[in-house]
Short mmCIF file of C-alpha atoms in Angstrom, two decimals:
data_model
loop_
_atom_site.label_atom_id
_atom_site.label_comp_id
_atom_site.label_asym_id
_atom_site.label_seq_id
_atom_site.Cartn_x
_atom_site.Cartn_y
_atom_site.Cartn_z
CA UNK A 1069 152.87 -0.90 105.84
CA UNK A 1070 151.20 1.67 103.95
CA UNK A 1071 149.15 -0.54 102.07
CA UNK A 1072 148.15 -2.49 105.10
CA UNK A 1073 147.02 1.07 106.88
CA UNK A 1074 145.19 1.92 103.38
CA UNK A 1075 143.33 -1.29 103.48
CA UNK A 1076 142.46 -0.94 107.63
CA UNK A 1077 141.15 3.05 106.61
CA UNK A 1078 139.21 1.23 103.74
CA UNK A 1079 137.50 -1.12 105.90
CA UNK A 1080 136.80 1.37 108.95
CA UNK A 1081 134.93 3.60 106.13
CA UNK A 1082 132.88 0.68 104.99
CA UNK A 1083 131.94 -0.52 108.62
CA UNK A 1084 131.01 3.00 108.82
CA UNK A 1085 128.54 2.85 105.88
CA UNK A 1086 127.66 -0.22 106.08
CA UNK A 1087 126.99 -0.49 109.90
CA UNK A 1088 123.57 1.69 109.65
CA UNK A 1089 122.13 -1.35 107.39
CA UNK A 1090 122.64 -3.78 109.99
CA UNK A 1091 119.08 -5.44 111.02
CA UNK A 1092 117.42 -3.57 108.03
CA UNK A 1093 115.54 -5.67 105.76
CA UNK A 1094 117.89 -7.52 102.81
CA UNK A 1095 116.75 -5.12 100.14
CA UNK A 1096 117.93 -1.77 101.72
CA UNK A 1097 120.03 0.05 99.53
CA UNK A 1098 123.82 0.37 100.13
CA UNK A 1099 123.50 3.18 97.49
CA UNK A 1100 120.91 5.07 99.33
CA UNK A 1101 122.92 4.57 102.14
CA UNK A 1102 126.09 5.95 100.92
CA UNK A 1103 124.17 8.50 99.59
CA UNK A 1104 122.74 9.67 102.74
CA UNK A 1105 125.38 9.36 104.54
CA UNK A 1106 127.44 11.69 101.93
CA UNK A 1107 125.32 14.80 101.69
CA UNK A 1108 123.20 14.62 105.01
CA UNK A 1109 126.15 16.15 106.26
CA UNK A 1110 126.44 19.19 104.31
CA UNK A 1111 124.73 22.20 105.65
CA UNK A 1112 121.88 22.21 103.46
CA UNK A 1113 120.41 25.93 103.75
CA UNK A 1114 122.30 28.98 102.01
CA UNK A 1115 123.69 31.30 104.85
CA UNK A 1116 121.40 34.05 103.32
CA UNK A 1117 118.23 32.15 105.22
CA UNK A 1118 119.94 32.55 108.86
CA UNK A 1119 117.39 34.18 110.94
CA UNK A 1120 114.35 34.64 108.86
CA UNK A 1121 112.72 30.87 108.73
CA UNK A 1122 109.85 32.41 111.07
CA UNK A 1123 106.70 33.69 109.08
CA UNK A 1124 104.55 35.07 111.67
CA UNK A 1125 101.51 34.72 108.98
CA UNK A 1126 102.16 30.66 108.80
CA UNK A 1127 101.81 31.04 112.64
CA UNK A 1128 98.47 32.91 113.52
CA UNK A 1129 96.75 30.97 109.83
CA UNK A 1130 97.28 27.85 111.51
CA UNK A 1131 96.36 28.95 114.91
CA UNK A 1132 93.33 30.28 113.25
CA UNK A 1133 92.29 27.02 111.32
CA UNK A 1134 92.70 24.44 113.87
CA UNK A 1135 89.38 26.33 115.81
CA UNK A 1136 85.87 25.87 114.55
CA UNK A 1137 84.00 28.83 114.65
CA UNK A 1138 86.34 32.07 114.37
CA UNK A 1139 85.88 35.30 112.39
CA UNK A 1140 89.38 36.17 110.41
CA UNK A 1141 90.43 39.41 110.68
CA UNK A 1142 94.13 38.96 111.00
CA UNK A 1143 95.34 38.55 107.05
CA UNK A 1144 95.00 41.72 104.90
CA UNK A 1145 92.76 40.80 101.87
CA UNK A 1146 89.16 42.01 100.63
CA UNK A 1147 86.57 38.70 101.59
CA UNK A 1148 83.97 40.71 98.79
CA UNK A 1149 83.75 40.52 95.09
CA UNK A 1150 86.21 42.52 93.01
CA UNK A 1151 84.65 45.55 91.32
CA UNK A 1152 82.40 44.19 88.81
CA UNK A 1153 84.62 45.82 85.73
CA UNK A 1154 87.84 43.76 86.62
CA UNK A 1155 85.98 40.39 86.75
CA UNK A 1156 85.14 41.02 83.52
CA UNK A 1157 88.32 41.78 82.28
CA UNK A 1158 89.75 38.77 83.46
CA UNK A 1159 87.11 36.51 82.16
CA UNK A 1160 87.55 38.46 78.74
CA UNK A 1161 91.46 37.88 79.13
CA UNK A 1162 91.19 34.09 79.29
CA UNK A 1163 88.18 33.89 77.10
CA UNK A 1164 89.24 36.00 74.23
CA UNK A 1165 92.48 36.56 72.40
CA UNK A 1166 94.06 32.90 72.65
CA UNK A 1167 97.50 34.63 72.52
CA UNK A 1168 97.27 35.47 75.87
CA UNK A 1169 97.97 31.90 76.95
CA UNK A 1170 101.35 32.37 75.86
CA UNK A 1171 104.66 34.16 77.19
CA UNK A 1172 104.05 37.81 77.00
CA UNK A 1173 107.64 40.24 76.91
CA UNK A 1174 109.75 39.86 79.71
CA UNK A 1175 109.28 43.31 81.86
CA UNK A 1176 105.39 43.42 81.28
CA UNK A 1177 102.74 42.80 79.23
CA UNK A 1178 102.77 46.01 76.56
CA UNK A 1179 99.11 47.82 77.40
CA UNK A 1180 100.10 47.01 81.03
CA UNK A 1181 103.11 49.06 81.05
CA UNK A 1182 101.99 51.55 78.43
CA UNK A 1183 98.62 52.28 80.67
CA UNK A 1184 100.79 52.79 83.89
CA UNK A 1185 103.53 55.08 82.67
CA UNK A 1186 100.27 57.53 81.39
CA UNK A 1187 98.39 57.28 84.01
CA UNK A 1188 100.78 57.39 87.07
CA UNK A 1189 103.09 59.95 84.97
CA UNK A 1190 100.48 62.31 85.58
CA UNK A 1191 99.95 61.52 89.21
CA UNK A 1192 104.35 62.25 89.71
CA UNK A 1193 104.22 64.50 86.84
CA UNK A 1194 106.63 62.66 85.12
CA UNK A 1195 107.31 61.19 81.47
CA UNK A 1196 107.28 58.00 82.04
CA UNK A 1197 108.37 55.48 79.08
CA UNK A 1198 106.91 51.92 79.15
CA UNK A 1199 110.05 50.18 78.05
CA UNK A 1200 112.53 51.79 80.56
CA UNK A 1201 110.62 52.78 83.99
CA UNK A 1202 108.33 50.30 84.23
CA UNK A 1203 108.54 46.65 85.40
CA UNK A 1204 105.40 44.22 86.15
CA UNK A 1205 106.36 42.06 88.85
CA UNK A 1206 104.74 38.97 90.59
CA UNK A 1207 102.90 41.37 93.17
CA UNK A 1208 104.15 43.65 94.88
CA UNK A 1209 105.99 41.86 96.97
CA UNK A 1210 107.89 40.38 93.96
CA UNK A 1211 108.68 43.88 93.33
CA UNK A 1212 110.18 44.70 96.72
CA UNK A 1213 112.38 41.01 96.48
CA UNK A 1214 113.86 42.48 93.05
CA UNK A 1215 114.43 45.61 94.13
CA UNK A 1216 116.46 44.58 96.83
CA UNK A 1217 118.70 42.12 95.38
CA UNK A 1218 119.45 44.71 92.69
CA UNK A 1219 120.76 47.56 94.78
CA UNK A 1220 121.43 46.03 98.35
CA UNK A 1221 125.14 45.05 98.40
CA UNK A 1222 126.96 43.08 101.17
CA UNK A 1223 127.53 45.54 104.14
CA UNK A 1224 124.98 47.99 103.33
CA UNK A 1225 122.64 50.01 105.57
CA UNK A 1226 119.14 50.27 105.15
CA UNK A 1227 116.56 52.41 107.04
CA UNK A 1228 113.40 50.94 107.50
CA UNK A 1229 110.56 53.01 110.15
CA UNK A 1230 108.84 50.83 112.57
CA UNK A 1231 106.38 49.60 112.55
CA UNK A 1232 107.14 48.19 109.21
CA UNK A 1233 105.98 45.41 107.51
CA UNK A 1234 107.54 42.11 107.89
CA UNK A 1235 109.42 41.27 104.91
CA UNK A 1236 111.33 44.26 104.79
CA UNK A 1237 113.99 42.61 107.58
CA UNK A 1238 114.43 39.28 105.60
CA UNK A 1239 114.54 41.02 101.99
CA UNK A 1240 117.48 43.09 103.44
CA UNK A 1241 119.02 40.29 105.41
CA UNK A 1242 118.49 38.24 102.49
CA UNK A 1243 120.45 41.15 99.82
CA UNK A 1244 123.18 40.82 102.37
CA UNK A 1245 122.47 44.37 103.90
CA UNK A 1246 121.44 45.22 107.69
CA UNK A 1247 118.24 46.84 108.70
CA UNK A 1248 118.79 50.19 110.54
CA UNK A 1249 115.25 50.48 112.27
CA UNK A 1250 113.84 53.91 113.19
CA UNK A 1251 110.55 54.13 115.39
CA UNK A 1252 107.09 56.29 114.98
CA UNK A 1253 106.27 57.41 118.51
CA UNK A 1254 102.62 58.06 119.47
CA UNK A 1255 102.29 61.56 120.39
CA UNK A 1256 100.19 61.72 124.44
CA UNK A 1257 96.66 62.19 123.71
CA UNK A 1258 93.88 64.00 126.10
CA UNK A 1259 92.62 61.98 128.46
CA UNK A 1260 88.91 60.11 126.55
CA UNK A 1261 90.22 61.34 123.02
CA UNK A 1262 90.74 58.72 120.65
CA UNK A 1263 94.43 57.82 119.30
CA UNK A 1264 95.02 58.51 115.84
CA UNK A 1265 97.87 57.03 113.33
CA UNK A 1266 98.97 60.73 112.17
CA UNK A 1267 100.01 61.21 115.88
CA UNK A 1268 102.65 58.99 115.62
CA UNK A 1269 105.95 61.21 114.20
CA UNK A 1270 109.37 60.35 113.64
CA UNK A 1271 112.06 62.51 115.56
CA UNK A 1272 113.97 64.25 113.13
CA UNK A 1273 117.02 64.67 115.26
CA UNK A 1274 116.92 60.70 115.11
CA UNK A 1275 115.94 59.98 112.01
CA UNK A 1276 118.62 62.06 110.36
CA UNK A 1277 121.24 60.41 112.73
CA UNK A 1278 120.37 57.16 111.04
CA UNK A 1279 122.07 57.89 107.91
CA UNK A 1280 125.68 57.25 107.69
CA UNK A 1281 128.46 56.96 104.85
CA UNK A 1282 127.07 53.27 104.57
CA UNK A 1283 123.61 53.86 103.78
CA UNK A 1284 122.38 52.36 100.17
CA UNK A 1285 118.67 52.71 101.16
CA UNK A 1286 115.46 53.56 102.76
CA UNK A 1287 112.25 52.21 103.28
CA UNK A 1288 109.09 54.12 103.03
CA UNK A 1289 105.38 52.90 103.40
CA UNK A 1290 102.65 55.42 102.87
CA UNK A 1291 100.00 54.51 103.89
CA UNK A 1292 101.76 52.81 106.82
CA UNK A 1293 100.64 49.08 107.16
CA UNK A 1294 100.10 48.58 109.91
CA UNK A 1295 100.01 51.72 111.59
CA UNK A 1296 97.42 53.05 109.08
CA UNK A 1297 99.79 56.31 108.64
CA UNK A 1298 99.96 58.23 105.93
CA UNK A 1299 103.15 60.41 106.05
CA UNK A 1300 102.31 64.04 105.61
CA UNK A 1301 104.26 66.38 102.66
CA UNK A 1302 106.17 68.34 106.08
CA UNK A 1303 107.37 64.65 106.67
CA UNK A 1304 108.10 62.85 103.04
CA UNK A 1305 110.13 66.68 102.33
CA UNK A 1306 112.40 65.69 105.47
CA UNK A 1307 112.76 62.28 104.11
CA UNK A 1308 113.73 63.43 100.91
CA UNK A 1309 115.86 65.86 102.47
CA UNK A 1310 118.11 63.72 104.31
CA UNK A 1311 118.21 61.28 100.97
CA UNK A 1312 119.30 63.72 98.57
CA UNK A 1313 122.04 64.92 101.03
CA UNK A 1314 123.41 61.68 101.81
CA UNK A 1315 122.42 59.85 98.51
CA UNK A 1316 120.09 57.13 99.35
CA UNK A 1317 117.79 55.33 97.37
CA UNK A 1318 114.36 55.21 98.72
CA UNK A 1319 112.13 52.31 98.04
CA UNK A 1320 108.04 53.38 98.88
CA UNK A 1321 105.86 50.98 98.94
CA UNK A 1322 102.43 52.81 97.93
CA UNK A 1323 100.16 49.76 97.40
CA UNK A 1324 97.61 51.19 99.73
CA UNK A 1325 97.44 54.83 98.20
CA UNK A 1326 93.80 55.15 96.89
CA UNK A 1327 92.81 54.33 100.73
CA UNK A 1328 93.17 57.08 102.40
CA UNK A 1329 90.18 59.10 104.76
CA UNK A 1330 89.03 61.66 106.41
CA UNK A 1331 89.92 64.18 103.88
CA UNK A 1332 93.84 63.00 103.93
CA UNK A 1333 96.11 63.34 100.82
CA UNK A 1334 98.39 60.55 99.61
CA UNK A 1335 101.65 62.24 98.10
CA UNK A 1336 104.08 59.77 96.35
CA UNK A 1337 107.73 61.08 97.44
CA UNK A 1338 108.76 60.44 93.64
CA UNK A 1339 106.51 63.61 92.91
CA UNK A 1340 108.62 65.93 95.54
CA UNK A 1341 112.13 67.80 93.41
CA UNK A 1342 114.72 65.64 92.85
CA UNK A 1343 113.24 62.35 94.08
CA UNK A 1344 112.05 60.89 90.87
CA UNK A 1345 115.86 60.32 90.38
CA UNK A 1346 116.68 58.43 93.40
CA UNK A 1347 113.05 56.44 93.75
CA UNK A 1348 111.30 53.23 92.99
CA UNK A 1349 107.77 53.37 93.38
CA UNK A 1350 105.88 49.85 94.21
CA UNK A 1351 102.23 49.35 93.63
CA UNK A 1352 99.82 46.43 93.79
CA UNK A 1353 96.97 45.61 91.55
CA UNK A 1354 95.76 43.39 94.48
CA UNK A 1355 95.23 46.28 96.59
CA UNK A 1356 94.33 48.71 93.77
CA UNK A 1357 91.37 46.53 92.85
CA UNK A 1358 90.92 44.21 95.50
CA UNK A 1359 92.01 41.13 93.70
CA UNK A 1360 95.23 40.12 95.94
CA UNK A 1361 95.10 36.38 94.34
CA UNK A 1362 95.93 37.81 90.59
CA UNK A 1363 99.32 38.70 91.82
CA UNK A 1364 100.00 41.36 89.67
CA UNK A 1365 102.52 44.23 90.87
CA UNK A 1366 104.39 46.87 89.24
CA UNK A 1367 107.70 49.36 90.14
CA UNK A 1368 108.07 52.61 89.02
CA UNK A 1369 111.46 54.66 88.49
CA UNK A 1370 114.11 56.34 86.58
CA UNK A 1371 116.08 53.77 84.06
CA UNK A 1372 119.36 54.20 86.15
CA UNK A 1373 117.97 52.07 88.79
CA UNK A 1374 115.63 50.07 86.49
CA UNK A 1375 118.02 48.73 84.48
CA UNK A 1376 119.46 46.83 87.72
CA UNK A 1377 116.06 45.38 88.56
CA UNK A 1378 115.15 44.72 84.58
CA UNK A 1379 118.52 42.18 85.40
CA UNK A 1380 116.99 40.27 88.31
CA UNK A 1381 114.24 40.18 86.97
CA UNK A 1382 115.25 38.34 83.22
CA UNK A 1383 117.44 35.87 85.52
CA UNK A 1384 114.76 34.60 88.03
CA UNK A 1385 110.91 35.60 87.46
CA UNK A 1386 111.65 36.54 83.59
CA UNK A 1387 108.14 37.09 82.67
CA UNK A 1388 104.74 37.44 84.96
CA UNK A 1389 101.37 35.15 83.78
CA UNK A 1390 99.91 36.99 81.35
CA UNK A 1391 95.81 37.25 81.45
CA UNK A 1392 96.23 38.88 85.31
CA UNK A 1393 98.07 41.41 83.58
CA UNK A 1394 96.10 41.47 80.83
CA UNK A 1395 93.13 42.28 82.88
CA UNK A 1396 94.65 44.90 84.89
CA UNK A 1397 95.88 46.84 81.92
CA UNK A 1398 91.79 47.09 80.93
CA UNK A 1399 90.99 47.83 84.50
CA UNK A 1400 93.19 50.82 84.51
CA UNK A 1401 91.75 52.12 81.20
CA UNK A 1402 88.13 51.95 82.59
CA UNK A 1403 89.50 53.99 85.39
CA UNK A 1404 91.43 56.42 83.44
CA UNK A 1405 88.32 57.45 82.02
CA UNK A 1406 86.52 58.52 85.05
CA UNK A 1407 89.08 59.16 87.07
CA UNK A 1408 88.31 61.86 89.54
CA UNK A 1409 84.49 61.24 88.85
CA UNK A 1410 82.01 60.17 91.25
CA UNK A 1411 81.76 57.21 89.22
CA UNK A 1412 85.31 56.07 89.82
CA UNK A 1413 85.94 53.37 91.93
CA UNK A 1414 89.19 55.11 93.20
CA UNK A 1415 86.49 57.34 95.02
CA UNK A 1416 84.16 55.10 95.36
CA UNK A 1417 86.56 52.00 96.77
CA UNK A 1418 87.39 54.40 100.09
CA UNK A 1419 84.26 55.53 100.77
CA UNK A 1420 83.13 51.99 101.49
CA UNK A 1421 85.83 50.97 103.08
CA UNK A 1422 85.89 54.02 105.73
CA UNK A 1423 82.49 53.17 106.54
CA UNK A 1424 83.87 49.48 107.36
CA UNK A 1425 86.50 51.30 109.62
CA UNK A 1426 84.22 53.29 111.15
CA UNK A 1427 81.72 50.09 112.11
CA UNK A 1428 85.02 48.10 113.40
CA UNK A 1429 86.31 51.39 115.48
CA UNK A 1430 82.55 51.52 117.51
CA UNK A 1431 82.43 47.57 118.04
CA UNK A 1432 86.03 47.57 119.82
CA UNK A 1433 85.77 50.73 121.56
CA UNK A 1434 82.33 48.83 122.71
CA UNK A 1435 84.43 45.96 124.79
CA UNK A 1436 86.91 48.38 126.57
CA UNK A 1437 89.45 48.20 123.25
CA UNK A 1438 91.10 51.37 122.20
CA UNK A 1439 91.42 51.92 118.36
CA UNK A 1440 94.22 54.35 116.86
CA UNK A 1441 92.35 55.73 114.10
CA UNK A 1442 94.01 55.38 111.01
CA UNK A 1443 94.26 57.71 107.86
CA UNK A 1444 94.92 54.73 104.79
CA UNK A 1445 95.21 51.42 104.32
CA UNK A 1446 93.65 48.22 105.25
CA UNK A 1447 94.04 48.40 109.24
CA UNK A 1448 93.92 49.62 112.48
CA UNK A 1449 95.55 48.76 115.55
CA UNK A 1450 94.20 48.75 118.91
CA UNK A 1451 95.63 49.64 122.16
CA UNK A 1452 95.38 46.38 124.75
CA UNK A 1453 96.73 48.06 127.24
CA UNK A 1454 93.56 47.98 130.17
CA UNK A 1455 93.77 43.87 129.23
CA UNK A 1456 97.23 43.74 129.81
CA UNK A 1457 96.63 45.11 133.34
CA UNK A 1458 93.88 42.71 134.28
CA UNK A 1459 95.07 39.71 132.58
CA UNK A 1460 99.28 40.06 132.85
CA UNK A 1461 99.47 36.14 133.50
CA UNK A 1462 98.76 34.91 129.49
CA UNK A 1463 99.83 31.35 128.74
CA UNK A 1464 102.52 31.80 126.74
CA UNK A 1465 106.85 31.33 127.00
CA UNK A 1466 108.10 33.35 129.30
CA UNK A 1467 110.13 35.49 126.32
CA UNK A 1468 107.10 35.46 124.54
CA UNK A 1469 105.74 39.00 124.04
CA UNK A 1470 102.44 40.01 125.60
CA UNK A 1471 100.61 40.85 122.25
CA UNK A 1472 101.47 36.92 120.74
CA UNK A 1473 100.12 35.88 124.26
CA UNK A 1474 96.84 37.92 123.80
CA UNK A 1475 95.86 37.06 120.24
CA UNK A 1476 96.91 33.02 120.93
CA UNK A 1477 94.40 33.96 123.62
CA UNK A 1478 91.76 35.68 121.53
CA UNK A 1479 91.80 32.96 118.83
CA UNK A 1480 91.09 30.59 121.41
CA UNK A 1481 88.66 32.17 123.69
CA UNK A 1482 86.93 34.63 121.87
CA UNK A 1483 87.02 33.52 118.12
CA UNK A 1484 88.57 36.78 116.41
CA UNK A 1485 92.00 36.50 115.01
CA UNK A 1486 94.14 39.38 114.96
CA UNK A 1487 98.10 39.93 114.40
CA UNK A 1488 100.24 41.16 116.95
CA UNK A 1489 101.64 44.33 116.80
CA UNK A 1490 105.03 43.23 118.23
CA UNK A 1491 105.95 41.07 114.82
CA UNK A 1492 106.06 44.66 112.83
CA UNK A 1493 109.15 45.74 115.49
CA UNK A 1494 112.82 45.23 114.94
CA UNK A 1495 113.16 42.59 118.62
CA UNK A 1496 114.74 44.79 120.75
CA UNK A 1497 111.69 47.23 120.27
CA UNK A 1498 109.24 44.44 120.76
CA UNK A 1499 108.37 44.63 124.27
CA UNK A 1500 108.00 48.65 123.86
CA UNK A 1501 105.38 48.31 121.56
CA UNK A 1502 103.38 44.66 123.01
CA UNK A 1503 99.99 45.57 123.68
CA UNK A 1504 99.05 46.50 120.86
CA UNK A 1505 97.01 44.29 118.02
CA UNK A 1506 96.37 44.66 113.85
CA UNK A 1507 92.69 44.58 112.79
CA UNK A 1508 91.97 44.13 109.06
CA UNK A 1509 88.69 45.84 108.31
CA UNK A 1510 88.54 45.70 104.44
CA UNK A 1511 86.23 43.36 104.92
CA UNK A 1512 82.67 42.39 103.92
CA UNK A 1513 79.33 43.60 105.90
CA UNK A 1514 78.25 39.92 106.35
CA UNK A 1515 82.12 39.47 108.44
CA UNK A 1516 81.74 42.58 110.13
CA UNK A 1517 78.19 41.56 111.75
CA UNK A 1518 79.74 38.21 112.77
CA UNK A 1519 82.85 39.92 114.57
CA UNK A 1520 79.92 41.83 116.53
CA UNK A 1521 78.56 38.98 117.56
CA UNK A 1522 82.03 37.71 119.12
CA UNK A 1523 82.21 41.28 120.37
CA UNK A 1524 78.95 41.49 121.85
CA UNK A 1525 79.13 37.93 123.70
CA UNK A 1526 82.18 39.01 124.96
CA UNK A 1527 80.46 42.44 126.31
CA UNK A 1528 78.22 40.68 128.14
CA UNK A 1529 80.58 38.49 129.58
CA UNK A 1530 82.54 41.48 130.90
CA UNK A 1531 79.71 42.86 132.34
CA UNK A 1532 79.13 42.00 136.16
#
């Protein structure tokens, strides 16, 4: 009997298998079948990837390419040349020394790292040694991903400040922590004056109550993308306050420090008394010189936290291409040298691109939109509010935030893509903060004129 109900399992399992290839052509494959039918089964995705498959910048790119004639202002990069000194550099780095086709060491390429621990050790007034607090990262996003999976354990808390940008969530989702979110309010403004980012402050009484006995980390971005914020010394010394006492790490993202305007100060946090200790600095050379496609980023920090990221690092990215950094390294030495100068291009870099802001602020203020005037960075966002009002009824799922609705809308109707606010909000804050939109205005004068002529067509067609 037993070998009877052995042989009747047997045969059930093949009629199983085999039943799919039933009708198919003679020369399917019982192998491929089997094979299928094996592993199809299997939950294919690691359990680290539940709830972060959505990219909101897949989204609004595609959105954005499948209409004809639209002007993009959504995606934060530079659509002008680099500054003409890094071009040259890089051409020099993959025309000249034919070593630097080759594997360069594993946490940077040597002038890279030497050139950043002199020249940012003076900006945090720090000695900073090449070999042990500095590591050159695929961007500085790449620098973010290590830095998480180094010191985010399973269970642990980290702060981030809405509105924050997006890949803070998944990194920490994706380290095995959870995101503790903590909102910038806009402060009430007199009635006709413009918004502006440094009225939007954290609540100290909330912030500190944040921080518990669980808390590995927190997030800071100065200037704020997309908010356009850049967090004053009052504000980074309660920040550092509350880290010291409860003994956080804190991970600031500074990619966006040389643009800051209107006479406001960038202060790194690593700079304030005891927070070089306790604090990884990130920085971009995409931002830094406009060249977001050479993917070169770098982290800053004492070797005590280093050391953790130096490990991720050697056991997944292991070395960064070498000619980007290459190239950077020379940029930085042309701008050590006239650094503070009129002829730097960390003065002169800002300048243009506040005159950019400016020329975006007047055209949306000119079709009933209300810019927040930021201090730094790449963007501005703009109150929607008066549209909301007159047009509630979007297309759109129900669910759907009003913001998503109104840009789907825009991109359609008007030909300017933006990004809705709502996607840098933890979801339960979402619908707080919907009618708002993200401008990019680091953009060139030739982009700018066309965006007036959306904005100007859409004037007129607002006007009785």
């Amino acid at each position: 009997m037993a070998l009877g109900g052995m042989f009747r399992n047997a045969a059930a399992i093949y009629l199983h298998l085999v039943g799919p290839l039933q009708g198919k052509k003679s020369g399917a494959s019982l192998t491929r079948c089997l094979h299928q039918t094996l592993t199809m089964a299997k939950q294919l995705q690691a359990r680290r990837l539940d709830r972060i498959d959505y990219n909101p910048w897949v989204e609004f790119a595609k959105l954005a390419s499948e209409e004809a004639d639209v002007v993009n202002l959504g995606q934060g990069f530079p659509d002008f040349s680099p500054p003409e000194f890094a071009v040259e550099a890089f051409q020099h780095a993959v025309s000249g020394d034919f070593m630097l086709n080759q594997y360069t060491k594993a946490f940077g390429y040597p002038p890279l790292t030497k050139i950043l621990a002199s020249f940012f050790g003076k900006l945090l007034g720090q000695e900073i040694d090449p070999l042990k607090n500095v590591l050159v990262t695929v961007g500085a996003y790449g620098a973010l991903f290590t830095a998480f999976q180094a010191l985010v354990d399973e269970g642990d808390e980290v702060i981030i400040i809405e509105p924050f940008f997006d890949c803070y969530e998944p990194m920490t989702l994706m380290a095995g922590g959870r995101p503790v979110f903590v909102s910038l309010k806009p402060s009430p403004t007199q009635k006709g004056e413009p918004d502006s980012s440094s009225n939007w402050q954290l609540d100290p009484t909330e912030l500190a109550s944040k921080f518990t006995s669980r808390t590995k980390a927190f997030i800071l971005n100065t200037p704020n993308n997309p908010l356009g914020k850049v967090f004053s010394r009052e504000e980074l010394e309660l920040v550092a306050s509350l880290c010291q006492q409860h003994d956080v790490v804190c991970i600031t993202d500074e990619v966006y420090q040389w643009l800051v305007f209107d006479g406001f100060q960038h202060i790194s946090i690593a700079s304030l008394p005891g927070m070089w200790e306790r604090t990884l600095t990130v920085g971009s050379a995409g931002k830094t010189f406009s060249v977001t496609g050479w993917k070169v980023g770098w982290v800053l920090g004492p070797d005590s936290l280093m050391k953790h990221l130096r490990t991720v690092h050697q056991n997944s990215i292991y070395t960064c291409a070498t000619q980007g950094q290459a190239a950077v390294a020379q940029s930085f030495e042309r701008e050590q040298l006239h650094f503070g100068q009129p002829s730097s291009y960390f003065v002169q870099f800002p300048q243009y691109i506040q005159r950019c802001r400016d020329h975006m602020i007047q055209s949306l203020q000119s079709v009933g939109l209300r810019p927040v005037i930021p201090q730094g960075s790449y963007f501005l966002i703009t109150d929607i509010s008066d549209f909301k009002n007159k047009m509630p009824d979007l297309p759109g799922a129900a669910d759907e935030p009003y913001d998503r609705r109104f840009v789907k809308w825009m991109i359609k109707n008007k030909g300017l893509v933006a990004i809705p606010m709502s996607i840098f909000f933890s979801v339960p804050h979402q619908k707080f903060f919907d009618h708002y939109i993200r401008f990019c205005f680091a953009k060139d004068e030739s982009t700018l004129r066309a965006m007036d002529q959306k904005l100007q067509k859409w004037k007129a067609e607002l006007t009785p």
